[in-house]
PDB file of C-alpha atoms in Angstrom:
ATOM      1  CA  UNK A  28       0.000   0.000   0.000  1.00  0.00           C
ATOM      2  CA  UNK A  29       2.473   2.630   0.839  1.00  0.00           C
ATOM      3  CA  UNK A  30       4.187   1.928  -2.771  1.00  0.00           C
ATOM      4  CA  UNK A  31       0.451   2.812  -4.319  1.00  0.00           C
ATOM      5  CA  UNK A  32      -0.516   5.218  -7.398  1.00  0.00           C
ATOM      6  CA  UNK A  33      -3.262   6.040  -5.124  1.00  0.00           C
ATOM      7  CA  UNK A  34      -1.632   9.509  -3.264  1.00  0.00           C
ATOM      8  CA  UNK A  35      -4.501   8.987  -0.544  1.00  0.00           C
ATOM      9  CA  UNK A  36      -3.599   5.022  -0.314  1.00  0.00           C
ATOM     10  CA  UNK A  37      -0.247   5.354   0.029  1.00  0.00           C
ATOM     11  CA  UNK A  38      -0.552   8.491   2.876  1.00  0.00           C
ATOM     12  CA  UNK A  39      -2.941   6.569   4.668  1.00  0.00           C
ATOM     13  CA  UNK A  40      -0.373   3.401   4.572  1.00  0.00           C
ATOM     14  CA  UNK A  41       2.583   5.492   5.884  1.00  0.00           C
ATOM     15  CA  UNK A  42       0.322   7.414   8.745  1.00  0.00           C
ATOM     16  CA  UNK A  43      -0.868   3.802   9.796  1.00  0.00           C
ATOM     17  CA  UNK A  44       2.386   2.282  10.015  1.00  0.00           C
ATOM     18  CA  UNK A  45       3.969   5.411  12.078  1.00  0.00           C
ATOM     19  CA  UNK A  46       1.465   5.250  14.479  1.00  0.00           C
ATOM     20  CA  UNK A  47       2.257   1.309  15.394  1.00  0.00           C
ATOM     21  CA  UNK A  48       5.402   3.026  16.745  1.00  0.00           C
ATOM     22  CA  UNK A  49       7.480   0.268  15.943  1.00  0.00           C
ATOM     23  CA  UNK A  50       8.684  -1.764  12.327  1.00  0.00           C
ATOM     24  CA  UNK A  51       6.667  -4.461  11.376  1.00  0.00           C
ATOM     25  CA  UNK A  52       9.096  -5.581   9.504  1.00  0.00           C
ATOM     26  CA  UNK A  53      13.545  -5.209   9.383  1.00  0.00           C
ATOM     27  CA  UNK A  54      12.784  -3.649   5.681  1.00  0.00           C
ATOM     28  CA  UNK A  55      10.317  -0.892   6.467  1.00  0.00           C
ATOM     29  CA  UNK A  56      12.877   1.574   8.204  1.00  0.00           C
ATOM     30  CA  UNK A  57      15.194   0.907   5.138  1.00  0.00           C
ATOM     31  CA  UNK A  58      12.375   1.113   2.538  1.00  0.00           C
ATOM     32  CA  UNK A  59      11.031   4.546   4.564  1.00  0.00           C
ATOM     33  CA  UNK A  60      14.164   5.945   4.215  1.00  0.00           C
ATOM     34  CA  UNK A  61      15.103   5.244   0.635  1.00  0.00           C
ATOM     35  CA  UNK A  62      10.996   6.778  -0.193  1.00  0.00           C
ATOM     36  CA  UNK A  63      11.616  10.094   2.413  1.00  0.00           C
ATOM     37  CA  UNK A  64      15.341  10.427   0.240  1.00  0.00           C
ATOM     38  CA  UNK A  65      13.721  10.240  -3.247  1.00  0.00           C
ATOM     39  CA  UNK A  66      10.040  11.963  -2.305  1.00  0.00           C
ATOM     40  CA  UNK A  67       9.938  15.135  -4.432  1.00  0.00           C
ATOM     41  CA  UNK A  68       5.983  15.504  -2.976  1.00  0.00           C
ATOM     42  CA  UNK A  69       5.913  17.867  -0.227  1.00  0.00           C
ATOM     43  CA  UNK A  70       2.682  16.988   1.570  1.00  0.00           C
ATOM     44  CA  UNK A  71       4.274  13.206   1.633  1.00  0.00           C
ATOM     45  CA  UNK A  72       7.132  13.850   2.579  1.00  0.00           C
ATOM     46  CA  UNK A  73       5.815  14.965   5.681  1.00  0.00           C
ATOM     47  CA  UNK A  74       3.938  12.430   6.430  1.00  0.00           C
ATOM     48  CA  UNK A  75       7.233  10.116   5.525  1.00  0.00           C
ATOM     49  CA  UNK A  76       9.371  12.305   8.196  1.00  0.00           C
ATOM     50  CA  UNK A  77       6.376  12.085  11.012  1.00  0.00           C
ATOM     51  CA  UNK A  78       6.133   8.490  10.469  1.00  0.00           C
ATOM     52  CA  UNK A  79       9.916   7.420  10.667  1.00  0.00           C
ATOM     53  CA  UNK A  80      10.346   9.874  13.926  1.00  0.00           C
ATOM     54  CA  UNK A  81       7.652   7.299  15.886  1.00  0.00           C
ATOM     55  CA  UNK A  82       9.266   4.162  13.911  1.00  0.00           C
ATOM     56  CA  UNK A  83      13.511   4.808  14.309  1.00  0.00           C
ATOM     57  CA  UNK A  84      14.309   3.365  17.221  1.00  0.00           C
ATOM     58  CA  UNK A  85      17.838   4.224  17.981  1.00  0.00           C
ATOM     59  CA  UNK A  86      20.819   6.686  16.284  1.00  0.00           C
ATOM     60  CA  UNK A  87      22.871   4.772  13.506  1.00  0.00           C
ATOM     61  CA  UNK A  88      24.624   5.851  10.139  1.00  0.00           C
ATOM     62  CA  UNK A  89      21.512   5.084   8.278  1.00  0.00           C
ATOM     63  CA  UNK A  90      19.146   7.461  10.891  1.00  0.00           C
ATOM     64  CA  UNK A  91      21.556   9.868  11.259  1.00  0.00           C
ATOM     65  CA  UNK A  92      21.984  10.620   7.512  1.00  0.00           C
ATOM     66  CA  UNK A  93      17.974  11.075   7.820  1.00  0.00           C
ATOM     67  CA  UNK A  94      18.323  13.849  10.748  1.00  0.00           C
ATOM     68  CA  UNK A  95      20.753  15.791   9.326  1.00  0.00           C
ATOM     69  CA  UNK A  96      18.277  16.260   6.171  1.00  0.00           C
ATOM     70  CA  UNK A  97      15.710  16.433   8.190  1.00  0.00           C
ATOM     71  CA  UNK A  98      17.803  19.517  10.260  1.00  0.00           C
ATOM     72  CA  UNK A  99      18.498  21.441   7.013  1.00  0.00           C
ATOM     73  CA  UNK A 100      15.412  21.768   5.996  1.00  0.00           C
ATOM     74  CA  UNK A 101      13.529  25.037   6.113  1.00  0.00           C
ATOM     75  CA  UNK A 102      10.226  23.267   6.316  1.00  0.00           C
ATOM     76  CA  UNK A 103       8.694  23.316   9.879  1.00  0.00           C
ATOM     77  CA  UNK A 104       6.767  20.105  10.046  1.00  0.00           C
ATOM     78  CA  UNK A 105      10.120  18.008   9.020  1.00  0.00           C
ATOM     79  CA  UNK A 106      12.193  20.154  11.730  1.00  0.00           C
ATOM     80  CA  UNK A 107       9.011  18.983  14.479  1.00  0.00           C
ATOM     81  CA  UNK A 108       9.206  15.551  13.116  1.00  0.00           C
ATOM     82  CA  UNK A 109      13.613  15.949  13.819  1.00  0.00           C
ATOM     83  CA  UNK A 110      12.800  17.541  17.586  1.00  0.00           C
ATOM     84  CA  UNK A 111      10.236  14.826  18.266  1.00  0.00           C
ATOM     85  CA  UNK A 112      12.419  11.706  17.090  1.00  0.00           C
ATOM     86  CA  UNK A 113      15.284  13.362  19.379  1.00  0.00           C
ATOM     87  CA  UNK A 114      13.065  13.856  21.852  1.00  0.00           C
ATOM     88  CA  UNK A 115      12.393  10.345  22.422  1.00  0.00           C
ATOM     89  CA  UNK A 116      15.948   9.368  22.269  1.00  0.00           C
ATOM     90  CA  UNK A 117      17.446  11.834  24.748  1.00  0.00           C
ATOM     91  CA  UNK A 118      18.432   9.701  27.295  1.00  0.00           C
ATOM     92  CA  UNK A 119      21.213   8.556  24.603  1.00  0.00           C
ATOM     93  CA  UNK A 120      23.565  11.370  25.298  1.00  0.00           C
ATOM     94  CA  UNK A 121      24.842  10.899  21.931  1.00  0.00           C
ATOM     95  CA  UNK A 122      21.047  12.153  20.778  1.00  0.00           C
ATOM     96  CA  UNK A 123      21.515  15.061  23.333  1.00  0.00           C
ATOM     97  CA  UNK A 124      24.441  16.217  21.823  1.00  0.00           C
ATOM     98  CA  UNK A 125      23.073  15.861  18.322  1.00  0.00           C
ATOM     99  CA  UNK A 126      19.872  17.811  19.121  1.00  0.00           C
ATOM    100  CA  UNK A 127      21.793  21.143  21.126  1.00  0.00           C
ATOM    101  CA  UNK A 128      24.259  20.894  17.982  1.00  0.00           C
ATOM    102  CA  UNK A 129      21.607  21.602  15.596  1.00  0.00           C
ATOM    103  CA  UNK A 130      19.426  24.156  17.626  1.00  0.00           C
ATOM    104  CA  UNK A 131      20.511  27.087  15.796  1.00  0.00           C
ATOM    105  CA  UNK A 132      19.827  25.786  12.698  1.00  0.00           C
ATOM    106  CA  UNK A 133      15.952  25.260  13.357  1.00  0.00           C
ATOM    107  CA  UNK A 134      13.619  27.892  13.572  1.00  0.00           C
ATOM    108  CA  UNK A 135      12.928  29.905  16.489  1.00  0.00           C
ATOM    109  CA  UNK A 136       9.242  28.078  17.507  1.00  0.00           C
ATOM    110  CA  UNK A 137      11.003  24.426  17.145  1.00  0.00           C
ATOM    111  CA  UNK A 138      14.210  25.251  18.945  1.00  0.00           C
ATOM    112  CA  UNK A 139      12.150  26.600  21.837  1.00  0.00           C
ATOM    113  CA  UNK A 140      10.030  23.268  21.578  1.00  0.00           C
ATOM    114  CA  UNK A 141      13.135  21.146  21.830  1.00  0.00           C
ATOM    115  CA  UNK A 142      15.022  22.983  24.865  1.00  0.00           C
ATOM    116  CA  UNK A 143      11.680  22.576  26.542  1.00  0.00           C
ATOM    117  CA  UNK A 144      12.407  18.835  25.855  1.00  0.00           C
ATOM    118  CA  UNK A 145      15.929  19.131  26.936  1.00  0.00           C
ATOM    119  CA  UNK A 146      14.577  21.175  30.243  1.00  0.00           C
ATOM    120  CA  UNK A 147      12.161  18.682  31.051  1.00  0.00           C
ATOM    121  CA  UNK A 148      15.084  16.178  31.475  1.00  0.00           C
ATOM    122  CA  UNK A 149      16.137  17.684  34.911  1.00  0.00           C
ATOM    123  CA  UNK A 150      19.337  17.797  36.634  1.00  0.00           C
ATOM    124  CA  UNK A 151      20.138  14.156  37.416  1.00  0.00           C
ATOM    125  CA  UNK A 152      20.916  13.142  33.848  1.00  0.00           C
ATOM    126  CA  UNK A 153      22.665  16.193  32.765  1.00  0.00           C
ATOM    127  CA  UNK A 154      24.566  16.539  35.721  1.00  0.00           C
ATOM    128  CA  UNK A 155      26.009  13.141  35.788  1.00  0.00           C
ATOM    129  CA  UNK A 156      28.089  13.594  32.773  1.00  0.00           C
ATOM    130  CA  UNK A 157      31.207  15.206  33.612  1.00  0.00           C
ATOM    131  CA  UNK A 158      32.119  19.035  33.540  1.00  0.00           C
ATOM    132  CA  UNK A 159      34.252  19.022  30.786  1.00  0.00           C
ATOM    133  CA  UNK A 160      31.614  17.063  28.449  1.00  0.00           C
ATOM    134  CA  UNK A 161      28.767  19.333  28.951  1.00  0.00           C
ATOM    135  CA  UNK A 162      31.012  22.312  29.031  1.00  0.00           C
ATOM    136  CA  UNK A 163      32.374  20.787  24.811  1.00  0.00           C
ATOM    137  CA  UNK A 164      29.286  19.405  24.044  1.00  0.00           C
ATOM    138  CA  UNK A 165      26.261  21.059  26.121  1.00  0.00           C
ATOM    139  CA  UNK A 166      27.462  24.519  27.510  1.00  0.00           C
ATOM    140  CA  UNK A 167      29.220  26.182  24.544  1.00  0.00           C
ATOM    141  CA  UNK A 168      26.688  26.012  21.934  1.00  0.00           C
ATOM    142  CA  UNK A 169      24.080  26.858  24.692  1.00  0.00           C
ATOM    143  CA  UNK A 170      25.714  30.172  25.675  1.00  0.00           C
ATOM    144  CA  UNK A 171      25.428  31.222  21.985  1.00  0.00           C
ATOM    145  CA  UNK A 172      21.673  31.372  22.413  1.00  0.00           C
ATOM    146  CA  UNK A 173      21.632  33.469  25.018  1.00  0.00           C
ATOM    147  CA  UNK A 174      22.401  36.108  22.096  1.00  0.00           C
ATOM    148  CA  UNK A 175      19.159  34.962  20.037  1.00  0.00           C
ATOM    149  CA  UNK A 176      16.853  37.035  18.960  1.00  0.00           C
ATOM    150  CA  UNK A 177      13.704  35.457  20.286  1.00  0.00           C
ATOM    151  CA  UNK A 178      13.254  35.728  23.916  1.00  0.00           C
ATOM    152  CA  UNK A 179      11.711  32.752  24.451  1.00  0.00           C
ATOM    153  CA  UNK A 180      14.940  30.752  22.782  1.00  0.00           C
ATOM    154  CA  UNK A 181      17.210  32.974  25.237  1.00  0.00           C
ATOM    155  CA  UNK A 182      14.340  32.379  27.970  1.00  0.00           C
ATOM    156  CA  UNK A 183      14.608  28.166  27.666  1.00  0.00           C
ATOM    157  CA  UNK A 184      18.444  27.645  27.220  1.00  0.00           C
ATOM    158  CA  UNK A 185      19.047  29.571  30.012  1.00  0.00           C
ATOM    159  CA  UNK A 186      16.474  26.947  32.126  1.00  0.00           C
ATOM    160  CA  UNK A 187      18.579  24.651  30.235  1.00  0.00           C
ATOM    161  CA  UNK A 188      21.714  25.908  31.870  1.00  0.00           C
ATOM    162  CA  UNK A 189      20.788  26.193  35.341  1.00  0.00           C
ATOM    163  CA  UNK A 190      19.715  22.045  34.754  1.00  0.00           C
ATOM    164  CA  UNK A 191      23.608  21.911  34.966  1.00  0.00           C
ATOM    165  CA  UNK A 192      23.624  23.317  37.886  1.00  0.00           C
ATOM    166  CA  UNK A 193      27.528  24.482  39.410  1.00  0.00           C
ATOM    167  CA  UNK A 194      28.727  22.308  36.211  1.00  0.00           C
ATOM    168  CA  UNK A 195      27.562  25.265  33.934  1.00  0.00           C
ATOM    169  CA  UNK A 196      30.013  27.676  36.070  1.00  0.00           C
ATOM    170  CA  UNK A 197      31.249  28.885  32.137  1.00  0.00           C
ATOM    171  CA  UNK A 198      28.172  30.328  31.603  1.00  0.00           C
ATOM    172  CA  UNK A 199      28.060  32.794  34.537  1.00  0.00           C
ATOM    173  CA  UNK A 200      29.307  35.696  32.577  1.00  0.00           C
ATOM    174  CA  UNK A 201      26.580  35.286  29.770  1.00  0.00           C
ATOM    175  CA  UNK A 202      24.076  34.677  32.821  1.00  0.00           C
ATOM    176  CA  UNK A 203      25.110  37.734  34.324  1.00  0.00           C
ATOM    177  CA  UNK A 204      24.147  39.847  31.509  1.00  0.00           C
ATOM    178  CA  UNK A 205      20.865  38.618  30.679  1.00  0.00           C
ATOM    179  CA  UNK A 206      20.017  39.875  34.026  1.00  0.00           C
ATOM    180  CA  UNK A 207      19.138  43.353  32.213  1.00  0.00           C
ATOM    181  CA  UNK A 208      17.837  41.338  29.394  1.00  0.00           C
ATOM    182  CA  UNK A 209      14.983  43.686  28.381  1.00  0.00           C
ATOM    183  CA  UNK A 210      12.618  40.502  28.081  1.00  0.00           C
ATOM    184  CA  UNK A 211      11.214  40.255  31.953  1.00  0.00           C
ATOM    185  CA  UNK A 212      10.909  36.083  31.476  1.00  0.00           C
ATOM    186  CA  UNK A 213      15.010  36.176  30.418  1.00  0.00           C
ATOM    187  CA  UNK A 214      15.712  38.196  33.321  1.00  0.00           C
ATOM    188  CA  UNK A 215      13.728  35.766  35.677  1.00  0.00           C
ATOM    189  CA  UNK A 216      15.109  32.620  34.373  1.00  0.00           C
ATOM    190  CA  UNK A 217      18.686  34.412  34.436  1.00  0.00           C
ATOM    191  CA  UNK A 218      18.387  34.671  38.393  1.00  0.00           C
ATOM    192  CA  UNK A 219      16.803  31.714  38.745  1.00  0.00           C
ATOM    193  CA  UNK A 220      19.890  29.158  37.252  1.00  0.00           C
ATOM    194  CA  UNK A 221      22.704  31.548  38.766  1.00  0.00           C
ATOM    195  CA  UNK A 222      21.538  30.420  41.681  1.00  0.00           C
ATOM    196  CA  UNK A 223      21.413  26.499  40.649  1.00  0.00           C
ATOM    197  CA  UNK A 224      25.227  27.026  40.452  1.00  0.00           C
ATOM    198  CA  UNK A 225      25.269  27.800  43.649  1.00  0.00           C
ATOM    199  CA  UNK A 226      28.378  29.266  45.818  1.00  0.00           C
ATOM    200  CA  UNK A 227      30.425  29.211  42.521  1.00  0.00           C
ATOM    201  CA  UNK A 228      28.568  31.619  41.078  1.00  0.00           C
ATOM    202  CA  UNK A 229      29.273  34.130  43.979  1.00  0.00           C
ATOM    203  CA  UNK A 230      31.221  36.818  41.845  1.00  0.00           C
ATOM    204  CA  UNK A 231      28.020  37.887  40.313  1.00  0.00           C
ATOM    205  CA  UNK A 232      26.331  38.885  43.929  1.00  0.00           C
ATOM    206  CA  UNK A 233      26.491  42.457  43.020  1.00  0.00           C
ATOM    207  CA  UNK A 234      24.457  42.210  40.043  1.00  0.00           C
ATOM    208  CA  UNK A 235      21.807  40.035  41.917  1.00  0.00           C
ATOM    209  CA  UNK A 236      21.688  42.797  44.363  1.00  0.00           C
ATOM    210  CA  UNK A 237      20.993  45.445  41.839  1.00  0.00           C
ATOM    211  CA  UNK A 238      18.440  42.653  40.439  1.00  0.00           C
ATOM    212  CA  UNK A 239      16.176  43.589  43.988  1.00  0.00           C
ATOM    213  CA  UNK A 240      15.882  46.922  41.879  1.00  0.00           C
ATOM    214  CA  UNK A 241      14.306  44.752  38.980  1.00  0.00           C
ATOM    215  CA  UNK A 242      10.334  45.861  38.603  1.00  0.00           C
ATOM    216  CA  UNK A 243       9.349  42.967  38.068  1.00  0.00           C
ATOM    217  CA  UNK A 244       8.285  40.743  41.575  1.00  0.00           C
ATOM    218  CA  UNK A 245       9.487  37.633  39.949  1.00  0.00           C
ATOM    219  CA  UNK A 246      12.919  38.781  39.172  1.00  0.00           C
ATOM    220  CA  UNK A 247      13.106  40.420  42.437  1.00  0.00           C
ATOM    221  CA  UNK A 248      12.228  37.164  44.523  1.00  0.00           C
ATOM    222  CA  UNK A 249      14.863  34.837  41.853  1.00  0.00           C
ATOM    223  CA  UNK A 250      17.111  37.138  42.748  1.00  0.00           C
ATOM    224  CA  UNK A 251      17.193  36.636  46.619  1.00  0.00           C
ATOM    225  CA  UNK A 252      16.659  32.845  46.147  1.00  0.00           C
ATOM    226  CA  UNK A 253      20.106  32.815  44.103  1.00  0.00           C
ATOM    227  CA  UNK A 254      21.631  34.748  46.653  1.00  0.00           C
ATOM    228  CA  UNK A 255      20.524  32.469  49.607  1.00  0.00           C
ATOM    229  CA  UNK A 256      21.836  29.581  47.585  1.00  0.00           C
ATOM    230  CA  UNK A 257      25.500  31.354  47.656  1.00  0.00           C
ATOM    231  CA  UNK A 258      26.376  31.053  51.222  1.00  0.00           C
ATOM    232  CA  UNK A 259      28.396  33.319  53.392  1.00  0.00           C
ATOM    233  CA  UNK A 260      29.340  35.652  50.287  1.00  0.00           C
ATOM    234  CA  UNK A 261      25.892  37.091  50.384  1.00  0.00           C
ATOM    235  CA  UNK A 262      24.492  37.403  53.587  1.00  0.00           C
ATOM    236  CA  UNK A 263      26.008  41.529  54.064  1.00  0.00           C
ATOM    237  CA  UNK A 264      25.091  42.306  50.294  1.00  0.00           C
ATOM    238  CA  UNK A 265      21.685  40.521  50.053  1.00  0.00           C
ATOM    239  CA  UNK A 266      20.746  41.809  53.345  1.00  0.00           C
ATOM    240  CA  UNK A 267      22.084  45.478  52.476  1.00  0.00           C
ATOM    241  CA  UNK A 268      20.276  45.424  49.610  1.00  0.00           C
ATOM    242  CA  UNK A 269      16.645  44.461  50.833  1.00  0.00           C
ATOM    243  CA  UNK A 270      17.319  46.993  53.367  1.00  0.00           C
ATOM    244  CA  UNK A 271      17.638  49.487  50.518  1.00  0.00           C
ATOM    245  CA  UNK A 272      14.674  48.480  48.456  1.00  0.00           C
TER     246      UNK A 272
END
């Protein structure tokens, strides 16, 4: 059926065998690939990426050569179907790695939608890899975001960031700035993961305090949380500075 003359046959064929979620057979992911290579039928081809993203179960030369057309491409539905197929295979650090190495090629909505997937992984997994890993593989193409023009892309990889908690101490610098991020939700999520890093981060106390300034109440109250997680460093400055406000 999915080899068909019948457009409508065939679609329905490829939608039904994505949603079993698995192959029904060791030529389908092979035969899927070869069709989503040679498709020149946009409205297909979509349906061909959504259905291989449920059906690839793991990262190997033949997937991988899949992704990285999948990355390139400009069209939104095939960059969902990349995020949701690396979504599902994130607790592969190897697919972790892949996925932050391609953020900045996606579009703004879908990178957001995959550093939420990233975030949602919490601190155990990323902080169990060591601190020179995440700083080569996780932390420097992170940082770049920071820079990005959508807020909400700054907004999540700094979340993302403050998942690596004291392990992300490279980052501090670019933290410290997006605290007068003009975007309220950057600033808030800025404050927030300096203080994840905890007492290492303690060179950037003077910016927290002139965060109690902020006027937003969010941003205020991260800002005294980070502090609090900093130890003896802040107790004078955080205290002189609540006095003040």
């Amino acid at each position: 059926a999915v080899q068909s003359k019948d457009p409508s046959l065939r679609k329905q064929a490829i939608v039904s065998l994505g949603w079993l979620g698995r192959p029904t057979h060791p030529d389908v992911l092979t035969r899927f690939l070869r069709m989503f290579s040679s498709e020149s039928k946009r409205s297909m081809k979509r349906e061909l990426a959504v259905a291989l993203s449920r059906l690839i179960p793991s990262l190997n030369d033949q997937s991988i050569v899949f992704l990285k057309q999948l990355e390139e491409s400009r069209d939104t539905v095939l960059q969902r179907a990349y995020v949701a197929l690396m979504s599902r295979l994130l607790t592969n650090s190897k697919a972790l790695f892949v996925l932050v190495s391609s953020l900045s090629q996606l579009s703004p909505r879908v990178a957001t939608e995959a550093l939420t997937a990233i975030h949602r992984l919490g601190p155990p997994l990323l902080t169990s890899m060591s601190a020179t890993l995440l700083d080569a593989k996780l932390n420097t193409p992170l940082r770049k975001l920071l820079s990005h023009r959508k807020a909400k892309v700054r907004e999540q990889a700094i979340k993302v960031l403050g998942n690596f908690g004291f392990k992300s101490i490279s980052a501090v610098p670019d933290l410290e700035k997006k605290l007068r991020d003009s975007d309220v939700k950057v600033r808030r999520a800025a404050a927030s993961a300096l203080g994840w890093m905890g007492s290492k981060a303690h060179r950037v106390i003077p910016s927290l305090v002139r965060a109690l300034r902020d006027r937003d109440a969010k941003v205020r109250r991260n800002a005294v949380f980070a502090m609090s997680r900093m130890g003896k460093h802040a107790v004078k400055p955080m205290a002189k500075g609540l006095l003040s406000t």
